Tab-separated table of C-alpha atoms in Angstrom:
chain	number	residue	atom	x	y	z
U	24	PRO	CA	-2.152	153.920	83.303
U	25	PHE	CA	-0.361	156.523	81.054
U	26	VAL	CA	-0.062	159.946	82.357
U	27	PHE	CA	-0.047	162.610	79.705
U	28	SER	CA	1.884	166.078	79.654
U	29	SER	CA	-1.396	167.388	80.774
U	30	GLY	CA	-1.105	165.523	83.891
U	31	TRP	CA	-4.632	163.428	83.242
U	32	ALA	CA	-3.807	159.614	83.133
U	33	SER	CA	-5.616	156.956	80.616
U	34	PRO	CA	-5.535	153.346	80.499
U	35	VAL	CA	-4.802	153.983	76.640
U	36	PHE	CA	-2.140	155.802	74.602
U	37	ILE	CA	-2.576	156.556	71.165
U	38	ASP	CA	0.390	157.172	69.330
U	39	LEU	CA	-0.145	158.492	65.597
U	40	LYS	CA	3.406	159.378	65.221
U	41	ARG	CA	3.934	155.754	64.133
U	42	MET	CA	1.349	155.846	61.489
U	43	ILE	CA	3.421	158.278	59.196
U	44	SER	CA	5.587	154.954	58.877
U	45	PHE	CA	2.844	153.168	57.151
U	46	PRO	CA	1.923	154.401	53.896
U	47	ASP	CA	-1.397	152.557	53.260
U	48	ALA	CA	-2.882	153.143	56.827
U	49	ARG	CA	-1.564	156.840	56.333
U	50	ASN	CA	-3.329	157.485	53.111
U	51	ILE	CA	-6.724	156.121	54.285
U	52	ILE	CA	-6.463	158.415	57.322
U	53	MET	CA	-5.519	161.368	55.312
U	54	GLU	CA	-7.905	160.878	52.639
U	55	LYS	CA	-10.598	160.965	55.648
U	56	THR	CA	-8.646	164.154	57.048
U	57	TYR	CA	-8.972	165.754	53.832
U	58	ASP	CA	-12.662	165.389	53.436
U	59	HIS	CA	-13.222	166.607	56.809
U	60	ILE	CA	-10.885	169.796	56.378
U	61	GLU	CA	-12.866	170.537	52.922
U	62	ARG	CA	-15.889	170.973	55.049
U	63	ILE	CA	-14.025	173.433	57.483
U	64	PHE	CA	-13.043	175.250	54.175
U	65	ASN	CA	-16.362	175.408	52.943
U	66	GLN	CA	-17.186	177.872	55.842
U	67	LYS	CA	-13.945	179.575	56.013
U	68	LYS	CA	-10.934	179.475	53.909
U	69	PRO	CA	-7.339	179.674	55.475
U	70	ASP	CA	-4.393	181.448	53.807
U	71	MET	CA	-1.855	178.796	55.424
U	72	ILE	CA	-1.877	175.632	57.536
U	73	VAL	CA	0.235	175.849	60.804
U	74	GLY	CA	1.420	172.174	62.097
U	75	CYS	CA	2.221	171.875	65.653
U	76	GLU	CA	5.665	170.866	66.736
U	77	LEU	CA	6.562	167.920	66.616
U	78	ALA	CA	4.120	165.128	65.796
U	79	GLY	CA	1.818	167.464	64.020
U	80	VAL	CA	4.192	168.488	61.384
U	81	PRO	CA	3.896	165.477	58.998
U	82	PHE	CA	0.055	165.746	58.962
U	83	ALA	CA	0.344	169.387	58.636
U	84	SER	CA	2.379	169.120	55.572
U	85	LEU	CA	0.217	166.662	53.802
U	86	VAL	CA	-2.768	168.742	54.414
U	87	ALA	CA	-0.730	171.976	53.107
U	88	ASP	CA	0.790	170.170	50.023
U	89	ARG	CA	-2.977	168.676	49.242
U	90	PHE	CA	-4.468	171.945	49.302
U	91	HIS	CA	-1.566	173.991	47.986
U	92	LEU	CA	-1.300	176.421	50.951
U	93	PRO	CA	1.953	177.552	52.822
U	94	LEU	CA	3.059	175.509	55.694
U	95	VAL	CA	4.156	177.029	59.042
U	96	VAL	CA	5.201	175.038	62.186
U	97	ALA	CA	4.169	176.373	65.577
U	98	LEU	CA	6.706	175.739	68.229
U	99	LYS	CA	5.671	174.973	71.806
U	100	THR	CA	8.015	177.897	72.874
U	101	ARG	CA	9.106	181.252	71.554
U	102	ARG	CA	12.572	181.313	70.162
U	103	GLY	CA	14.097	184.453	69.517
U	104	PHE	CA	12.261	187.879	69.390
U	105	GLY	CA	9.570	189.632	67.031
U	106	ARG	CA	6.012	188.266	66.304
U	107	LEU	CA	7.258	185.318	64.380
U	108	ALA	CA	9.234	183.981	67.454
U	109	GLN	CA	7.036	181.014	68.167
U	110	PHE	CA	6.986	179.764	64.094
U	111	GLU	CA	9.216	178.386	61.897
U	112	GLY	CA	8.232	179.522	58.378
U	113	TYR	CA	6.574	183.216	57.451
U	114	PHE	CA	3.123	184.684	57.267
U	115	PRO	CA	1.996	188.098	56.878
U	116	LEU	CA	-0.055	190.054	59.301
U	117	ASN	CA	-3.721	188.945	59.432
U	118	ALA	CA	-3.102	185.518	57.777
U	119	LYS	CA	-5.958	183.257	58.271
U	120	ALA	CA	-4.710	179.861	59.854
U	121	LEU	CA	-6.016	176.163	60.116
U	122	LEU	CA	-3.842	174.745	62.925
U	123	VAL	CA	-3.341	170.965	62.457
U	124	ASP	CA	-2.118	168.208	64.879
U	125	ASP	CA	-1.955	164.665	65.308
U	126	LEU	CA	-4.291	164.480	68.696
U	127	THR	CA	-5.202	166.281	71.731
U	128	THR	CA	-5.802	165.179	75.055
U	129	ASP	CA	-7.093	168.428	76.673
U	130	GLY	CA	-6.115	171.119	74.287
U	131	ALA	CA	-3.715	172.880	76.331
U	132	THR	CA	-1.022	172.777	73.879
U	133	LYS	CA	-3.376	174.058	71.176
U	134	THR	CA	-4.454	176.938	73.435
U	135	LYS	CA	-0.825	177.551	73.505
U	136	MET	CA	-0.270	177.732	69.789
U	137	ALA	CA	-3.496	179.804	69.442
U	138	GLN	CA	-2.294	182.459	71.649
U	139	GLY	CA	1.246	182.400	69.760
U	140	LEU	CA	-0.997	183.096	66.587
U	141	GLN	CA	-2.713	186.038	68.069
U	142	ILE	CA	0.567	187.247	69.351
U	143	ALA	CA	1.965	187.079	65.775
U	144	GLN	CA	-1.326	188.732	64.823
U	145	ALA	CA	-2.740	186.000	62.639
U	146	GLU	CA	-6.420	184.872	62.852
U	147	LEU	CA	-6.969	181.058	63.878
U	148	LEU	CA	-9.853	179.716	61.728
U	149	ASP	CA	-10.041	176.549	63.355
U	150	ILE	CA	-8.251	173.766	64.817
U	151	PHE	CA	-8.052	170.159	63.606
U	152	VAL	CA	-6.514	167.221	64.865
U	153	ILE	CA	-7.009	163.371	63.645
U	154	PHE	CA	-7.371	162.254	67.303
U	155	ALA	CA	-8.936	163.653	70.336
U	156	TYR	CA	-9.582	161.741	73.575
U	157	GLU	CA	-12.459	163.901	74.228
U	158	THR	CA	-12.459	162.138	77.889
U	159	PHE	CA	-10.607	165.303	79.526
U	160	PRO	CA	-11.791	168.651	80.201
U	161	GLN	CA	-10.861	170.849	77.048
U	162	THR	CA	-9.159	174.247	77.156
U	163	ALA	CA	-9.424	174.738	73.318
U	164	THR	CA	-12.368	173.918	70.671
U	165	VAL	CA	-11.034	171.566	68.296
U	166	LYS	CA	-12.576	169.681	65.540
U	167	ARG	CA	-11.592	166.256	65.016
U	168	LEU	CA	-11.426	163.018	62.716
U	169	LEU	CA	-11.890	160.157	65.462
U	170	ASN	CA	-12.127	159.955	69.412
U	171	LEU	CA	-11.679	157.320	71.974
U	172	HIS	CA	-15.512	156.580	71.708
U	173	ASP	CA	-15.104	155.496	67.819
U	174	ILE	CA	-12.049	153.450	68.879
U	175	VAL	CA	-13.629	151.503	71.452
U	176	ASN	CA	-16.850	151.157	69.425
U	177	PHE	CA	-14.784	149.650	66.593
U	178	ALA	CA	-12.701	147.729	68.745
U	179	ARG	CA	-16.208	146.393	70.191
U	180	ALA	CA	-17.862	145.840	67.004
U	181	GLU	CA	-14.815	144.102	65.228
U	182	ASN	CA	-13.640	141.870	68.341
U	183	ARG	CA	-10.315	143.417	67.995
U	184	LEU	CA	-9.904	143.650	71.997
U	185	PRO	CA	-9.753	140.820	74.813
U	186	PRO	CA	-13.168	141.495	77.073
U	187	HIS	CA	-11.259	142.377	79.906
U	188	GLU	CA	-9.089	145.151	77.875
U	189	LEU	CA	-12.386	146.580	76.563
U	190	SER	CA	-14.185	146.387	79.817
U	191	ILE	CA	-11.306	148.887	80.918
U	192	LEU	CA	-11.630	151.296	78.236
U	193	GLU	CA	-15.572	151.309	78.677
U	194	ASP	CA	-15.193	151.971	82.418
U	195	PHE	CA	-12.712	154.628	81.719
U	196	LEU	CA	-15.017	156.186	79.151
U	197	ARG	CA	-17.803	156.030	81.690
U	198	ASP	CA	-16.086	157.422	84.476
U	199	ALA	CA	-13.933	159.885	82.659
U	200	PRO	CA	-13.210	163.346	84.042
U	201	SER	CA	-14.679	165.356	81.003
């Protein structure tokens, strides 16, 4: 199994970082992402897009560019002093943020980033990821484009995995700790 930084183990590892190197796939996923984010904007409009260090930054950059919003990078740890010590870039007090990342396992990193925004006196409107495992207990509420169930259902419907590998994933989903 793959063991994530959260300590959770999974029979599958989703690596969205590679997707940035494939323009056609990236564009398809980002168009779907923009549609989801526009629905979030209908309820509440952010003043900025915050990308999670490191893998979330390319995706957050594309979102910020698409919606013509400032981009800020949230760091995993504080560096230096002051209210913006956990961020690259600038935002004023009480700025409304949409936090964007590539994926989440248990949401612990997103919770840390949300706490950083609170310390920096910003308002977190929502968290959006392209992929959420949704098989582990969550520490943060996250909106997502896809989850592991979606991928397993697609693999099954399109015969994309050998039966024994599909069985491993289906067993994992059925017995996951969530």
